[in-house]
C-alpha cells in the first residue's frame, strides 16, 4: 500500500464526525484529495538550476536532483509528476494562483517563508557559499561584501544574506548567470548554493573562481517541498514519502548519482 493510501485510510476513520467542525478552516487541505483524484501532482521548478533542475544538452530532457526527488515522492504518493517550469522570481508566487501543487526547487526553509507557506521536512542540506574570482584578495568573508556588488536571484535567501552584509545585489536569473557576470568582472562576488558550486567546478574545473566563506545555518542549508498554507494532510503524506525514499535506498541512489555521496545523514 503506498503512502497516500495509508494516510487517507488513517484520516478517513474520523472524517465523518469531524466534517462540520473543520469545513471552513481546513478547506485548503483539499489539495491532497485533489491530487489523488487527478492522479497527478503538479510540481513547480526552474529547469535552469544545475544540478538540481535543468535540461540535458543532448535531448533537452528535464533532469536533476530535485527533479528525481519529485518523481520519487510522486511514486510514493501513487500519482504521476507533472513539472511546470518558471523563473525563480515568480516561482513561489505561482502557488498562490494554483499553477502547481508544490514547488521543488531548493527552496530554503526560512521563518519568513514559513509565515506564508507550508514546508515538508528537509529533503536536502547544503550551505550558502561566498564565491569570488580566483584572483580576488579583498574578499575573505561575508563582512567584506560591504560596498561590493553581488550577483543573485533577487528574492532568494542568498540575496538577502548578501544585502545584510552590505552588498549591492545585481539581479540575475540563476547560478549560471551569476557566475558569468563574476567571471566577466561585472560583479565582485556571488552568494550561492555550495552544492551548485561543486557541480559547476566538476563540469568546468578550469574556471577561475573560488569559495572564500560558507554559511551552514538552517536558513541557507535546508530545503523542503513548498506548498500552500494549511496543507496538513499533504505535508504529512510528503513527509512520509521522504522518509520512505530514504529508508528504501532511493534517496541514496539519487544523491550518489548527482553528488557522489549519500546526503541523507545531513537531513536526519
PDB file of C-alpha atoms in Angstrom:
ATOM      1  CA  UNK A   1       0.000   0.000   0.000  1.00  0.00           C
ATOM      2  CA  UNK A   2       1.504   3.361  -0.983  1.00  0.00           C
ATOM      3  CA  UNK A   3       1.957   6.302   1.394  1.00  0.00           C
ATOM      4  CA  UNK A   4      -1.078   8.225   0.138  1.00  0.00           C
ATOM      5  CA  UNK A   5      -3.465   5.308   0.642  1.00  0.00           C
ATOM      6  CA  UNK A   6      -2.109   4.663   4.144  1.00  0.00           C
ATOM      7  CA  UNK A   7      -2.575   8.292   5.108  1.00  0.00           C
ATOM      8  CA  UNK A   8      -6.093   8.533   3.689  1.00  0.00           C
ATOM      9  CA  UNK A   9      -7.117   5.320   5.453  1.00  0.00           C
ATOM     10  CA  UNK A  10      -5.888   6.728   8.764  1.00  0.00           C
ATOM     11  CA  UNK A  11      -7.521  10.145   8.481  1.00  0.00           C
ATOM     12  CA  UNK A  12     -10.677   8.718   6.946  1.00  0.00           C
ATOM     13  CA  UNK A  13     -11.676   6.862  10.133  1.00  0.00           C
ATOM     14  CA  UNK A  14     -12.616  10.073  11.901  1.00  0.00           C
ATOM     15  CA  UNK A  15     -13.653  12.146   8.942  1.00  0.00           C
ATOM     16  CA  UNK A  16     -17.385  11.625   9.290  1.00  0.00           C
ATOM     17  CA  UNK A  17     -17.583  13.082  12.796  1.00  0.00           C
ATOM     18  CA  UNK A  18     -15.196  15.931  12.084  1.00  0.00           C
ATOM     19  CA  UNK A  19     -16.531  17.377   8.839  1.00  0.00           C
ATOM     20  CA  UNK A  20     -18.811  20.014  10.335  1.00  0.00           C
ATOM     21  CA  UNK A  21     -16.169  21.212  12.769  1.00  0.00           C
ATOM     22  CA  UNK A  22     -13.347  21.658  10.265  1.00  0.00           C
ATOM     23  CA  UNK A  23     -15.026  22.576   6.980  1.00  0.00           C
ATOM     24  CA  UNK A  24     -14.243  26.340   6.851  1.00  0.00           C
ATOM     25  CA  UNK A  25     -10.761  26.352   8.421  1.00  0.00           C
ATOM     26  CA  UNK A  26      -9.464  23.212   6.736  1.00  0.00           C
ATOM     27  CA  UNK A  27     -10.739  23.844   3.203  1.00  0.00           C
ATOM     28  CA  UNK A  28      -7.146  24.177   1.943  1.00  0.00           C
ATOM     29  CA  UNK A  29      -6.496  20.568   2.951  1.00  0.00           C
ATOM     30  CA  UNK A  30      -8.407  19.552  -0.187  1.00  0.00           C
ATOM     31  CA  UNK A  31      -5.116  19.690  -2.135  1.00  0.00           C
ATOM     32  CA  UNK A  32      -4.240  16.110  -1.153  1.00  0.00           C
ATOM     33  CA  UNK A  33      -7.659  14.826  -2.236  1.00  0.00           C
ATOM     34  CA  UNK A  34      -7.449  16.815  -5.479  1.00  0.00           C
ATOM     35  CA  UNK A  35      -4.029  15.334  -6.247  1.00  0.00           C
ATOM     36  CA  UNK A  36      -5.335  11.840  -5.606  1.00  0.00           C
ATOM     37  CA  UNK A  37      -8.407  12.419  -7.766  1.00  0.00           C
ATOM     38  CA  UNK A  38      -6.354  13.811 -10.643  1.00  0.00           C
ATOM     39  CA  UNK A  39      -3.684  11.130 -10.307  1.00  0.00           C
ATOM     40  CA  UNK A  40      -1.084  13.878 -10.823  1.00  0.00           C
ATOM     41  CA  UNK A  41       0.971  16.135  -8.576  1.00  0.00           C
ATOM     42  CA  UNK A  42       1.965  19.374 -10.316  1.00  0.00           C
ATOM     43  CA  UNK A  43       5.498  20.453  -9.377  1.00  0.00           C
ATOM     44  CA  UNK A  44       6.839  23.957  -9.927  1.00  0.00           C
ATOM     45  CA  UNK A  45      10.555  24.141 -10.772  1.00  0.00           C
ATOM     46  CA  UNK A  46      13.053  26.303 -12.698  1.00  0.00           C
ATOM     47  CA  UNK A  47      14.683  23.896 -15.122  1.00  0.00           C
ATOM     48  CA  UNK A  48      17.791  26.124 -15.251  1.00  0.00           C
ATOM     49  CA  UNK A  49      19.499  25.360 -11.926  1.00  0.00           C
ATOM     50  CA  UNK A  50      22.030  22.540 -12.229  1.00  0.00           C
ATOM     51  CA  UNK A  51      22.468  20.065 -10.676  1.00  0.00           C
ATOM     52  CA  UNK A  52      19.027  20.363  -9.101  1.00  0.00           C
ATOM     53  CA  UNK A  53      16.722  21.092 -12.015  1.00  0.00           C
ATOM     54  CA  UNK A  54      17.997  21.556 -15.580  1.00  0.00           C
ATOM     55  CA  UNK A  55      17.798  20.227 -19.141  1.00  0.00           C
ATOM     56  CA  UNK A  56      20.239  17.783 -20.683  1.00  0.00           C
ATOM     57  CA  UNK A  57      22.005  19.226 -23.709  1.00  0.00           C
ATOM     58  CA  UNK A  58      21.634  16.018 -25.725  1.00  0.00           C
ATOM     59  CA  UNK A  59      17.849  15.641 -25.704  1.00  0.00           C
ATOM     60  CA  UNK A  60      16.569  18.615 -23.627  1.00  0.00           C
ATOM     61  CA  UNK A  61      15.136  16.223 -21.030  1.00  0.00           C
ATOM     62  CA  UNK A  62      14.363  17.783 -17.648  1.00  0.00           C
ATOM     63  CA  UNK A  63      16.684  16.202 -15.078  1.00  0.00           C
ATOM     64  CA  UNK A  64      18.363  16.990 -11.770  1.00  0.00           C
ATOM     65  CA  UNK A  65      18.425  16.054  -8.114  1.00  0.00           C
ATOM     66  CA  UNK A  66      15.201  17.927  -7.299  1.00  0.00           C
ATOM     67  CA  UNK A  67      13.502  16.512 -10.389  1.00  0.00           C
ATOM     68  CA  UNK A  68      14.361  12.934  -9.398  1.00  0.00           C
ATOM     69  CA  UNK A  69      13.288  13.597  -5.805  1.00  0.00           C
ATOM     70  CA  UNK A  70       9.978  14.939  -7.130  1.00  0.00           C
ATOM     71  CA  UNK A  71       9.454  11.842  -9.236  1.00  0.00           C
ATOM     72  CA  UNK A  72      10.288   9.587  -6.277  1.00  0.00           C
ATOM     73  CA  UNK A  73       7.856  11.423  -3.990  1.00  0.00           C
ATOM     74  CA  UNK A  74       5.116  11.207  -6.617  1.00  0.00           C
ATOM     75  CA  UNK A  75       5.699   7.455  -6.920  1.00  0.00           C
ATOM     76  CA  UNK A  76       5.289   7.012  -3.158  1.00  0.00           C
ATOM     77  CA  UNK A  77       2.064   9.022  -3.291  1.00  0.00           C
ATOM     78  CA  UNK A  78       0.801   6.752  -6.059  1.00  0.00           C
ATOM     79  CA  UNK A  79       0.467   9.590  -8.613  1.00  0.00           C
ATOM     80  CA  UNK A  80       2.369  10.891 -11.623  1.00  0.00           C
ATOM     81  CA  UNK A  81       4.576  14.012 -11.514  1.00  0.00           C
ATOM     82  CA  UNK A  82       3.881  16.913 -13.860  1.00  0.00           C
ATOM     83  CA  UNK A  83       6.640  19.543 -13.901  1.00  0.00           C
ATOM     84  CA  UNK A  84       5.719  23.169 -14.573  1.00  0.00           C
ATOM     85  CA  UNK A  85       8.745  25.372 -15.250  1.00  0.00           C
ATOM     86  CA  UNK A  86       9.091  29.046 -14.397  1.00  0.00           C
ATOM     87  CA  UNK A  87      11.653  31.703 -13.494  1.00  0.00           C
ATOM     88  CA  UNK A  88      12.747  31.819  -9.863  1.00  0.00           C
ATOM     89  CA  UNK A  89      11.429  35.307  -9.104  1.00  0.00           C
ATOM     90  CA  UNK A  90       7.852  34.219  -9.823  1.00  0.00           C
ATOM     91  CA  UNK A  91       8.143  30.564  -8.933  1.00  0.00           C
ATOM     92  CA  UNK A  92       6.949  30.664  -5.331  1.00  0.00           C
ATOM     93  CA  UNK A  93       4.141  33.085  -6.156  1.00  0.00           C
ATOM     94  CA  UNK A  94       2.838  30.525  -8.657  1.00  0.00           C
ATOM     95  CA  UNK A  95       1.452  28.565  -5.723  1.00  0.00           C
ATOM     96  CA  UNK A  96      -0.874  31.467  -4.947  1.00  0.00           C
ATOM     97  CA  UNK A  97      -2.576  31.223  -8.333  1.00  0.00           C
ATOM     98  CA  UNK A  98      -2.692  27.405  -8.348  1.00  0.00           C
ATOM     99  CA  UNK A  99      -0.198  26.925 -11.195  1.00  0.00           C
ATOM    100  CA  UNK A 100       1.022  23.841  -9.333  1.00  0.00           C
ATOM    101  CA  UNK A 101       0.522  21.954  -6.089  1.00  0.00           C
ATOM    102  CA  UNK A 102       4.076  22.194  -4.723  1.00  0.00           C
ATOM    103  CA  UNK A 103       7.454  23.733  -5.536  1.00  0.00           C
ATOM    104  CA  UNK A 104      10.577  21.553  -5.504  1.00  0.00           C
ATOM    105  CA  UNK A 105      13.459  23.863  -6.375  1.00  0.00           C
ATOM    106  CA  UNK A 106      15.927  24.163  -3.496  1.00  0.00           C
ATOM    107  CA  UNK A 107      13.603  26.499  -1.595  1.00  0.00           C
ATOM    108  CA  UNK A 108      15.297  27.309   1.705  1.00  0.00           C
ATOM    109  CA  UNK A 109      13.206  26.821   4.842  1.00  0.00           C
ATOM    110  CA  UNK A 110      13.136  30.324   6.337  1.00  0.00           C
ATOM    111  CA  UNK A 111      10.893  31.828   9.016  1.00  0.00           C
ATOM    112  CA  UNK A 112       9.700  34.466   6.540  1.00  0.00           C
ATOM    113  CA  UNK A 113       8.504  31.823   4.070  1.00  0.00           C
ATOM    114  CA  UNK A 114       7.028  29.621   6.803  1.00  0.00           C
ATOM    115  CA  UNK A 115       4.745  32.506   7.770  1.00  0.00           C
ATOM    116  CA  UNK A 116       3.124  32.324   4.316  1.00  0.00           C
ATOM    117  CA  UNK A 117       3.601  28.726   3.158  1.00  0.00           C
ATOM    118  CA  UNK A 118       3.983  25.193   4.458  1.00  0.00           C
ATOM    119  CA  UNK A 119       7.160  23.139   4.051  1.00  0.00           C
ATOM    120  CA  UNK A 120       7.818  19.428   4.142  1.00  0.00           C
ATOM    121  CA  UNK A 121      10.639  18.175   6.298  1.00  0.00           C
ATOM    122  CA  UNK A 122      14.042  18.950   4.712  1.00  0.00           C
ATOM    123  CA  UNK A 123      14.992  16.744   1.778  1.00  0.00           C
ATOM    124  CA  UNK A 124      18.499  18.190   1.304  1.00  0.00           C
ATOM    125  CA  UNK A 125      21.033  20.256   3.239  1.00  0.00           C
ATOM    126  CA  UNK A 126      23.702  22.431   1.683  1.00  0.00           C
ATOM    127  CA  UNK A 127      25.191  25.843   2.574  1.00  0.00           C
ATOM    128  CA  UNK A 128      25.492  29.395   1.329  1.00  0.00           C
ATOM    129  CA  UNK A 129      28.851  29.875  -0.381  1.00  0.00           C
ATOM    130  CA  UNK A 130      30.600  33.191  -0.959  1.00  0.00           C
ATOM    131  CA  UNK A 131      32.157  32.842  -4.409  1.00  0.00           C
ATOM    132  CA  UNK A 132      34.695  35.274  -5.884  1.00  0.00           C
ATOM    133  CA  UNK A 133      37.186  35.281  -8.753  1.00  0.00           C
ATOM    134  CA  UNK A 134      40.336  33.291  -8.100  1.00  0.00           C
ATOM    135  CA  UNK A 135      42.494  36.417  -8.170  1.00  0.00           C
ATOM    136  CA  UNK A 136      40.369  38.309  -5.622  1.00  0.00           C
ATOM    137  CA  UNK A 137      42.368  39.134  -2.494  1.00  0.00           C
ATOM    138  CA  UNK A 138      39.989  41.669  -0.936  1.00  0.00           C
ATOM    139  CA  UNK A 139      37.020  39.441  -0.010  1.00  0.00           C
ATOM    140  CA  UNK A 140      37.710  36.823   2.648  1.00  0.00           C
ATOM    141  CA  UNK A 141      34.347  36.612   4.420  1.00  0.00           C
ATOM    142  CA  UNK A 142      30.756  37.824   4.235  1.00  0.00           C
ATOM    143  CA  UNK A 143      31.580  41.034   6.126  1.00  0.00           C
ATOM    144  CA  UNK A 144      33.866  42.010   3.247  1.00  0.00           C
ATOM    145  CA  UNK A 145      30.837  42.307   0.944  1.00  0.00           C
ATOM    146  CA  UNK A 146      30.094  45.807   2.257  1.00  0.00           C
ATOM    147  CA  UNK A 147      30.075  48.161  -0.704  1.00  0.00           C
ATOM    148  CA  UNK A 148      30.670  45.319  -3.184  1.00  0.00           C
ATOM    149  CA  UNK A 149      28.416  44.033  -5.992  1.00  0.00           C
ATOM    150  CA  UNK A 150      26.966  40.534  -5.638  1.00  0.00           C
ATOM    151  CA  UNK A 151      25.058  38.737  -8.422  1.00  0.00           C
ATOM    152  CA  UNK A 152      21.971  36.969  -7.084  1.00  0.00           C
ATOM    153  CA  UNK A 153      18.404  35.948  -7.826  1.00  0.00           C
ATOM    154  CA  UNK A 154      16.724  38.955  -6.277  1.00  0.00           C
ATOM    155  CA  UNK A 155      14.211  37.221  -3.953  1.00  0.00           C
ATOM    156  CA  UNK A 156      16.487  34.390  -2.810  1.00  0.00           C
ATOM    157  CA  UNK A 157      17.801  33.824   0.714  1.00  0.00           C
ATOM    158  CA  UNK A 158      21.290  34.205  -0.756  1.00  0.00           C
ATOM    159  CA  UNK A 159      20.474  37.726  -1.970  1.00  0.00           C
ATOM    160  CA  UNK A 160      19.204  38.642   1.484  1.00  0.00           C
ATOM    161  CA  UNK A 161      22.417  37.354   3.060  1.00  0.00           C
ATOM    162  CA  UNK A 162      24.461  39.486   0.674  1.00  0.00           C
ATOM    163  CA  UNK A 163      22.320  42.548   1.414  1.00  0.00           C
ATOM    164  CA  UNK A 164      22.581  42.024   5.185  1.00  0.00           C
ATOM    165  CA  UNK A 165      26.336  42.236   4.769  1.00  0.00           C
ATOM    166  CA  UNK A 166      26.162  45.498   2.855  1.00  0.00           C
ATOM    167  CA  UNK A 167      26.405  44.278  -0.723  1.00  0.00           C
ATOM    168  CA  UNK A 168      24.631  45.828  -3.674  1.00  0.00           C
ATOM    169  CA  UNK A 169      22.691  42.981  -5.264  1.00  0.00           C
ATOM    170  CA  UNK A 170      22.784  42.743  -9.056  1.00  0.00           C
ATOM    171  CA  UNK A 171      19.729  40.788 -10.193  1.00  0.00           C
ATOM    172  CA  UNK A 172      20.223  37.626 -12.257  1.00  0.00           C
ATOM    173  CA  UNK A 173      18.018  34.674 -13.153  1.00  0.00           C
ATOM    174  CA  UNK A 174      20.165  31.934 -11.648  1.00  0.00           C
ATOM    175  CA  UNK A 175      23.544  30.438 -10.765  1.00  0.00           C
ATOM    176  CA  UNK A 176      24.931  30.320 -14.314  1.00  0.00           C
ATOM    177  CA  UNK A 177      24.145  33.991 -14.961  1.00  0.00           C
ATOM    178  CA  UNK A 178      25.749  34.935 -11.632  1.00  0.00           C
ATOM    179  CA  UNK A 179      28.954  33.073 -12.443  1.00  0.00           C
ATOM    180  CA  UNK A 180      29.060  34.582 -15.934  1.00  0.00           C
ATOM    181  CA  UNK A 181      28.897  38.122 -14.512  1.00  0.00           C
ATOM    182  CA  UNK A 182      31.526  37.234 -11.927  1.00  0.00           C
ATOM    183  CA  UNK A 183      33.962  35.833 -14.488  1.00  0.00           C
ATOM    184  CA  UNK A 184      33.396  38.865 -16.712  1.00  0.00           C
ATOM    185  CA  UNK A 185      34.356  41.175 -13.845  1.00  0.00           C
ATOM    186  CA  UNK A 186      30.961  42.886 -13.770  1.00  0.00           C
ATOM    187  CA  UNK A 187      30.369  41.914 -10.117  1.00  0.00           C
ATOM    188  CA  UNK A 188      32.683  41.254  -7.200  1.00  0.00           C
ATOM    189  CA  UNK A 189      31.019  38.103  -5.888  1.00  0.00           C
ATOM    190  CA  UNK A 190      28.004  35.868  -5.772  1.00  0.00           C
ATOM    191  CA  UNK A 191      26.441  34.241  -2.714  1.00  0.00           C
ATOM    192  CA  UNK A 192      25.063  30.938  -3.906  1.00  0.00           C
ATOM    193  CA  UNK A 193      24.422  27.280  -3.204  1.00  0.00           C
ATOM    194  CA  UNK A 194      27.555  25.342  -2.271  1.00  0.00           C
ATOM    195  CA  UNK A 195      26.437  22.136  -3.983  1.00  0.00           C
ATOM    196  CA  UNK A 196      25.785  24.094  -7.180  1.00  0.00           C
ATOM    197  CA  UNK A 197      29.319  25.457  -6.942  1.00  0.00           C
ATOM    198  CA  UNK A 198      30.765  21.947  -6.548  1.00  0.00           C
ATOM    199  CA  UNK A 199      28.814  20.756  -9.592  1.00  0.00           C
ATOM    200  CA  UNK A 200      29.983  23.770 -11.616  1.00  0.00           C
ATOM    201  CA  UNK A 201      33.634  23.114 -10.707  1.00  0.00           C
ATOM    202  CA  UNK A 202      33.215  19.462 -11.631  1.00  0.00           C
ATOM    203  CA  UNK A 203      31.937  20.487 -15.053  1.00  0.00           C
ATOM    204  CA  UNK A 204      34.401  23.367 -15.506  1.00  0.00           C
ATOM    205  CA  UNK A 205      37.447  22.705 -13.310  1.00  0.00           C
ATOM    206  CA  UNK A 206      39.491  25.430 -15.021  1.00  0.00           C
ATOM    207  CA  UNK A 207      37.026  28.206 -14.146  1.00  0.00           C
ATOM    208  CA  UNK A 208      38.848  30.931 -12.201  1.00  0.00           C
ATOM    209  CA  UNK A 209      36.536  31.130  -9.185  1.00  0.00           C
ATOM    210  CA  UNK A 210      36.844  30.068  -5.552  1.00  0.00           C
ATOM    211  CA  UNK A 211      34.816  29.819  -2.352  1.00  0.00           C
ATOM    212  CA  UNK A 212      36.143  32.015   0.449  1.00  0.00           C
ATOM    213  CA  UNK A 213      33.410  31.511   3.085  1.00  0.00           C
ATOM    214  CA  UNK A 214      30.359  29.366   3.872  1.00  0.00           C
ATOM    215  CA  UNK A 215      27.231  29.799   5.995  1.00  0.00           C
ATOM    216  CA  UNK A 216      25.828  26.444   7.093  1.00  0.00           C
ATOM    217  CA  UNK A 217      22.888  27.777   9.116  1.00  0.00           C
ATOM    218  CA  UNK A 218      19.468  26.228   8.530  1.00  0.00           C
ATOM    219  CA  UNK A 219      18.150  29.275   6.665  1.00  0.00           C
ATOM    220  CA  UNK A 220      20.568  28.615   3.829  1.00  0.00           C
ATOM    221  CA  UNK A 221      21.328  24.932   4.286  1.00  0.00           C
ATOM    222  CA  UNK A 222      17.969  23.163   4.468  1.00  0.00           C
ATOM    223  CA  UNK A 223      15.428  22.995   1.658  1.00  0.00           C
ATOM    224  CA  UNK A 224      11.951  21.498   1.701  1.00  0.00           C
ATOM    225  CA  UNK A 225       8.987  20.872  -0.569  1.00  0.00           C
ATOM    226  CA  UNK A 226       6.948  24.103  -0.571  1.00  0.00           C
ATOM    227  CA  UNK A 227       3.142  24.067  -0.567  1.00  0.00           C
ATOM    228  CA  UNK A 228       0.216  26.345   0.187  1.00  0.00           C
ATOM    229  CA  UNK A 229      -0.508  27.239   3.805  1.00  0.00           C
ATOM    230  CA  UNK A 230      -2.702  24.887   5.817  1.00  0.00           C
ATOM    231  CA  UNK A 231      -1.767  21.725   3.920  1.00  0.00           C
ATOM    232  CA  UNK A 232      -1.501  19.418   6.940  1.00  0.00           C
ATOM    233  CA  UNK A 233      -2.607  16.292   5.072  1.00  0.00           C
ATOM    234  CA  UNK A 234      -0.437  16.938   2.022  1.00  0.00           C
ATOM    235  CA  UNK A 235       2.544  17.776   4.236  1.00  0.00           C
ATOM    236  CA  UNK A 236       2.094  14.557   6.224  1.00  0.00           C
ATOM    237  CA  UNK A 237       1.920  12.494   3.029  1.00  0.00           C
ATOM    238  CA  UNK A 238       5.035  14.126   1.541  1.00  0.00           C
ATOM    239  CA  UNK A 239       6.947  13.798   4.828  1.00  0.00           C
ATOM    240  CA  UNK A 240       6.123  10.087   4.858  1.00  0.00           C
ATOM    241  CA  UNK A 241       7.208   9.815   1.225  1.00  0.00           C
ATOM    242  CA  UNK A 242      10.581  11.436   2.020  1.00  0.00           C
ATOM    243  CA  UNK A 243      11.072   9.013   4.925  1.00  0.00           C
ATOM    244  CA  UNK A 244      10.179   6.125   2.625  1.00  0.00           C
ATOM    245  CA  UNK A 245      12.644   7.023  -0.150  1.00  0.00           C
ATOM    246  CA  UNK A 246      15.408   7.384   2.433  1.00  0.00           C
ATOM    247  CA  UNK A 247      14.523   4.036   4.015  1.00  0.00           C
ATOM    248  CA  UNK A 248      14.352   2.054   0.762  1.00  0.00           C
ATOM    249  CA  UNK A 249      17.606   3.400  -0.711  1.00  0.00           C
ATOM    250  CA  UNK A 250      16.032   5.560  -3.434  1.00  0.00           C
ATOM    251  CA  UNK A 251      17.424   8.745  -1.886  1.00  0.00           C
ATOM    252  CA  UNK A 252      20.917   7.260  -1.651  1.00  0.00           C
ATOM    253  CA  UNK A 253      20.839   6.281  -5.329  1.00  0.00           C
ATOM    254  CA  UNK A 254      19.715   9.755  -6.457  1.00  0.00           C
ATOM    255  CA  UNK A 255      22.172  11.544  -4.173  1.00  0.00           C
ATOM    256  CA  UNK A 256      25.160   9.475  -5.263  1.00  0.00           C
ATOM    257  CA  UNK A 257      24.257   9.993  -8.932  1.00  0.00           C
ATOM    258  CA  UNK A 258      24.414  13.783  -8.643  1.00  0.00           C
ATOM    259  CA  UNK A 259      26.880  14.377  -5.803  1.00  0.00           C
ATOM    260  CA  UNK A 260      28.937  11.202  -5.480  1.00  0.00           C
ATOM    261  CA  UNK A 261      27.803  10.639  -1.895  1.00  0.00           C
ATOM    262  CA  UNK A 262      24.723   9.891   0.182  1.00  0.00           C
ATOM    263  CA  UNK A 263      23.490  13.155   1.722  1.00  0.00           C
ATOM    264  CA  UNK A 264      20.743  11.501   3.778  1.00  0.00           C
ATOM    265  CA  UNK A 265      22.663  11.838   7.036  1.00  0.00           C
ATOM    266  CA  UNK A 266      22.626  15.630   6.673  1.00  0.00           C
ATOM    267  CA  UNK A 267      18.816  15.818   6.805  1.00  0.00           C
ATOM    268  CA  UNK A 268      18.198  13.479   9.721  1.00  0.00           C
TER     269      UNK A 268
END
